[in-house]
Amino acid sequence: PGATGVQGDTGTHGDTGVTGATGVTGDTGTQGDTGTQGDTGTQGDTGISTGSIALTIDGGGNVITTGIKGFIHVPFACTLNSWTLLETSDTPITGSIVIDVWKDIYANYYPTNADSITNGNEPALSSAIKNQDTDITNWTTTSVSANDVLGFNVDSATTVKRVELVIKVTKT
């Protein structure tokens, strides 16, 4: 045979064929382990559970007179725990005062002497400038519902010119 001749040019490419159908999807793999849980955060404040209800009775420079001295609407339910009574003139004056506490529901506003809750154990000063009772379970009730109204009546007073009655409460 004779010598091989020069190779000729490459011919043109043909058109790309049609893409075939997608194959079947394989099974899903097993799920990985759950990660460890993070630390629990610190607990938030529970809010104030104690408080006070206070009333100042001022004789305007004169000895306090008897009679109704005010009403306080209590917007939260609470238990009355104790009371403190102070003579609060610029220079406290030794004297005596008896303050009755009345309670009624808002719908019956205003409370009267028939609504007294002190059971004869009224907050009082007796020839003193301060007094307190830290156990008032001898009152007819120490329970106050939200929206009850407390009334304060001076039954008697001598010498005192300005006093502050503070009733400590626990919100329920």
GROMACS .gro file of C-alpha atoms in nm:
model
  172
    1PRO     CA    1   0.000   0.000   0.000
    2GLY     CA    2   0.089   0.345  -0.053
    3ALA     CA    3   0.145   0.628   0.201
    4THR     CA    4  -0.146   0.764   0.406
    5GLY     CA    5  -0.279   1.088   0.277
    6VAL     CA    6  -0.338   1.414   0.470
    7GLN     CA    7  -0.632   1.403   0.711
    8GLY     CA    8  -0.931   1.604   0.602
    9ASP     CA    9  -1.120   1.879   0.800
   10THR     CA   10  -1.357   1.772   1.077
   11GLY     CA   11  -1.716   1.783   0.972
   12THR     CA   12  -1.988   1.998   1.139
   13HIS     CA   13  -2.147   1.882   1.464
   14GLY     CA   14  -2.500   1.760   1.454
   15ASP     CA   15  -2.787   1.907   1.666
   16THR     CA   16  -2.808   1.820   2.041
   17GLY     CA   17  -3.058   1.549   2.106
   18VAL     CA   18  -3.369   1.577   2.329
   19THR     CA   19  -3.304   1.563   2.707
   20GLY     CA   20  -3.424   1.244   2.864
   21ALA     CA   21  -3.677   1.219   3.149
   22THR     CA   22  -3.561   1.289   3.512
   23GLY     CA   23  -3.496   0.974   3.704
   24VAL     CA   24  -3.681   0.867   4.021
   25THR     CA   25  -3.588   1.063   4.342
   26GLY     CA   26  -3.416   0.853   4.601
   27ASP     CA   27  -3.536   0.799   4.959
   28THR     CA   28  -3.490   1.083   5.216
   29GLY     CA   29  -3.202   1.022   5.447
   30THR     CA   30  -3.245   0.981   5.822
   31GLN     CA   31  -3.281   1.298   6.029
   32GLY     CA   32  -2.985   1.404   6.236
   33ASP     CA   33  -2.986   1.424   6.614
   34THR     CA   34  -3.151   1.725   6.784
   35GLY     CA   35  -2.901   1.970   6.925
   36THR     CA   36  -2.870   2.034   7.298
   37GLN     CA   37  -3.115   2.282   7.452
   38GLY     CA   38  -2.982   2.618   7.559
   39ASP     CA   39  -2.981   2.741   7.917
   40THR     CA   40  -3.306   2.869   8.069
   41GLY     CA   41  -3.306   3.245   8.116
   42THR     CA   42  -3.342   3.410   8.455
   43GLN     CA   43  -3.694   3.450   8.584
   44GLY     CA   44  -3.840   3.797   8.565
   45ASP     CA   45  -3.976   3.993   8.858
   46THR     CA   46  -4.313   3.881   8.994
   47GLY     CA   47  -4.417   4.239   9.059
   48ILE     CA   48  -4.492   4.421   9.377
   49SER     CA   49  -4.713   4.219   9.607
   50THR     CA   50  -4.720   4.454   9.906
   51GLY     CA   51  -4.819   4.815   9.928
   52SER     CA   52  -5.001   5.065  10.141
   53ILE     CA   53  -5.312   5.278  10.153
   54ALA     CA   54  -5.253   5.612  10.323
   55LEU     CA   55  -5.466   5.904  10.435
   56THR     CA   56  -5.349   6.233  10.584
   57ILE     CA   57  -5.596   6.419  10.805
   58ASP     CA   58  -5.498   6.783  10.849
   59GLY     CA   59  -5.675   7.022  11.086
   60GLY     CA   60  -5.520   7.322  10.908
   61GLY     CA   61  -5.326   7.428  11.219
   62ASN     CA   62  -5.618   7.348  11.450
   63VAL     CA   63  -5.710   7.038  11.644
   64ILE     CA   64  -5.866   6.780  11.411
   65THR     CA   65  -6.245   6.770  11.432
   66THR     CA   66  -6.463   6.460  11.439
   67GLY     CA   67  -6.649   6.329  11.135
   68ILE     CA   68  -6.586   6.184  10.789
   69LYS     CA   69  -6.237   6.274  10.664
   70GLY     CA   70  -6.216   6.099  10.329
   71PHE     CA   71  -6.273   5.805  10.101
   72ILE     CA   72  -6.022   5.600   9.902
   73HIS     CA   73  -6.111   5.388   9.599
   74VAL     CA   74  -5.897   5.073   9.599
   75PRO     CA   75  -5.846   4.957   9.235
   76PHE     CA   76  -5.692   4.619   9.327
   77ALA     CA   77  -5.788   4.325   9.548
   78CYS     CA   78  -5.585   4.304   9.867
   79THR     CA   79  -5.567   4.194  10.228
   80LEU     CA   80  -5.526   4.456  10.499
   81ASN     CA   81  -5.236   4.352  10.725
   82SER     CA   82  -5.151   4.628  10.971
   83TRP     CA   83  -5.178   4.999  11.038
   84THR     CA   84  -4.946   5.276  11.151
   85LEU     CA   85  -5.071   5.611  11.281
   86LEU     CA   86  -4.839   5.910  11.316
   87GLU     CA   87  -4.897   6.265  11.441
   88THR     CA   88  -4.721   6.457  11.161
   89SER     CA   89  -4.732   6.824  11.261
   90ASP     CA   90  -4.405   7.011  11.198
   91THR     CA   91  -4.327   6.931  11.561
   92PRO     CA   92  -4.533   6.621  11.646
   93ILE     CA   93  -4.786   6.686  11.921
   94THR     CA   94  -4.871   6.428  12.184
   95GLY     CA   95  -5.243   6.370  12.168
   96SER     CA   96  -5.526   6.128  12.111
   97ILE     CA   97  -5.737   6.032  11.810
   98VAL     CA   98  -5.960   5.740  11.710
   99ILE     CA   99  -6.017   5.674  11.337
  100ASP     CA  100  -6.283   5.426  11.227
  101VAL     CA  101  -6.236   5.251  10.891
  102TRP     CA  102  -6.539   5.172  10.677
  103LYS     CA  103  -6.558   4.954  10.363
  104ASP     CA  104  -6.823   4.908  10.095
  105ILE     CA  105  -6.843   4.808   9.730
  106TYR     CA  106  -6.816   5.080   9.466
  107ALA     CA  107  -7.181   5.036   9.362
  108ASN     CA  108  -7.287   5.132   9.718
  109TYR     CA  109  -7.057   5.438   9.741
  110TYR     CA  110  -7.022   5.582   9.996
  111PRO     CA  111  -6.955   5.366  10.303
  112THR     CA  112  -7.113   5.464  10.635
  113ASN     CA  113  -7.068   5.378  11.002
  114ALA     CA  114  -7.274   5.063  10.940
  115ASP     CA  115  -6.986   4.949  10.714
  116SER     CA  116  -6.720   4.970  10.987
  117ILE     CA  117  -6.463   4.689  10.962
  118THR     CA  118  -6.254   4.761  11.274
  119ASN     CA  119  -6.471   4.567  11.520
  120GLY     CA  120  -6.395   4.815  11.799
  121ASN     CA  121  -6.020   4.801  11.729
  122GLU     CA  122  -5.985   5.135  11.548
  123PRO     CA  123  -5.647   5.287  11.464
  124ALA     CA  124  -5.580   5.523  11.756
  125LEU     CA  125  -5.333   5.739  11.941
  126SER     CA  126  -5.372   5.767  12.316
  127SER     CA  127  -5.154   6.046  12.456
  128ALA     CA  128  -4.892   5.956  12.197
  129ILE     CA  129  -4.735   6.072  11.870
  130LYS     CA  130  -4.726   5.727  11.709
  131ASN     CA  131  -4.893   5.388  11.730
  132GLN     CA  132  -4.931   5.077  11.519
  133ASP     CA  133  -5.105   4.742  11.514
  134THR     CA  134  -4.926   4.470  11.317
  135ASP     CA  135  -5.203   4.212  11.362
  136ILE     CA  136  -5.551   4.328  11.265
  137THR     CA  137  -5.708   3.985  11.232
  138ASN     CA  138  -5.951   4.102  11.505
  139TRP     CA  139  -6.118   4.331  11.247
  140THR     CA  140  -6.446   4.197  11.105
  141THR     CA  141  -6.279   4.167  10.765
  142THR     CA  142  -5.937   4.239  10.620
  143SER     CA  143  -6.035   4.139  10.266
  144VAL     CA  144  -6.076   4.414  10.006
  145SER     CA  145  -6.205   4.341   9.656
  146ALA     CA  146  -6.092   4.539   9.354
  147ASN     CA  147  -6.291   4.865   9.336
  148ASP     CA  148  -6.404   4.864   9.699
  149VAL     CA  149  -6.410   5.203   9.871
  150LEU     CA  150  -6.264   5.268  10.216
  151GLY     CA  151  -6.400   5.548  10.432
  152PHE     CA  152  -6.230   5.715  10.727
  153ASN     CA  153  -6.417   5.874  11.015
  154VAL     CA  154  -6.263   6.049  11.316
  155ASP     CA  155  -6.461   5.931  11.617
  156SER     CA  156  -6.269   6.149  11.865
  157ALA     CA  157  -5.960   6.371  11.877
  158THR     CA  158  -5.777   6.588  12.130
  159THR     CA  159  -5.467   6.801  12.076
  160VAL     CA  160  -5.356   6.639  11.744
  161LYS     CA  161  -5.346   6.871  11.442
  162ARG     CA  162  -5.227   6.650  11.156
  163VAL     CA  163  -5.204   6.270  11.139
  164GLU     CA  164  -5.122   6.012  10.876
  165LEU     CA  165  -5.282   5.669  10.877
  166VAL     CA  166  -5.101   5.407  10.668
  167ILE     CA  167  -5.258   5.065  10.618
  168LYS     CA  168  -5.016   4.800  10.489
  169VAL     CA  169  -5.169   4.562  10.231
  170THR     CA  170  -5.081   4.251  10.036
  171LYS     CA  171  -5.222   4.247   9.683
  172THR     CA  172  -5.416   3.930   9.605
   0.00000   0.00000   0.00000
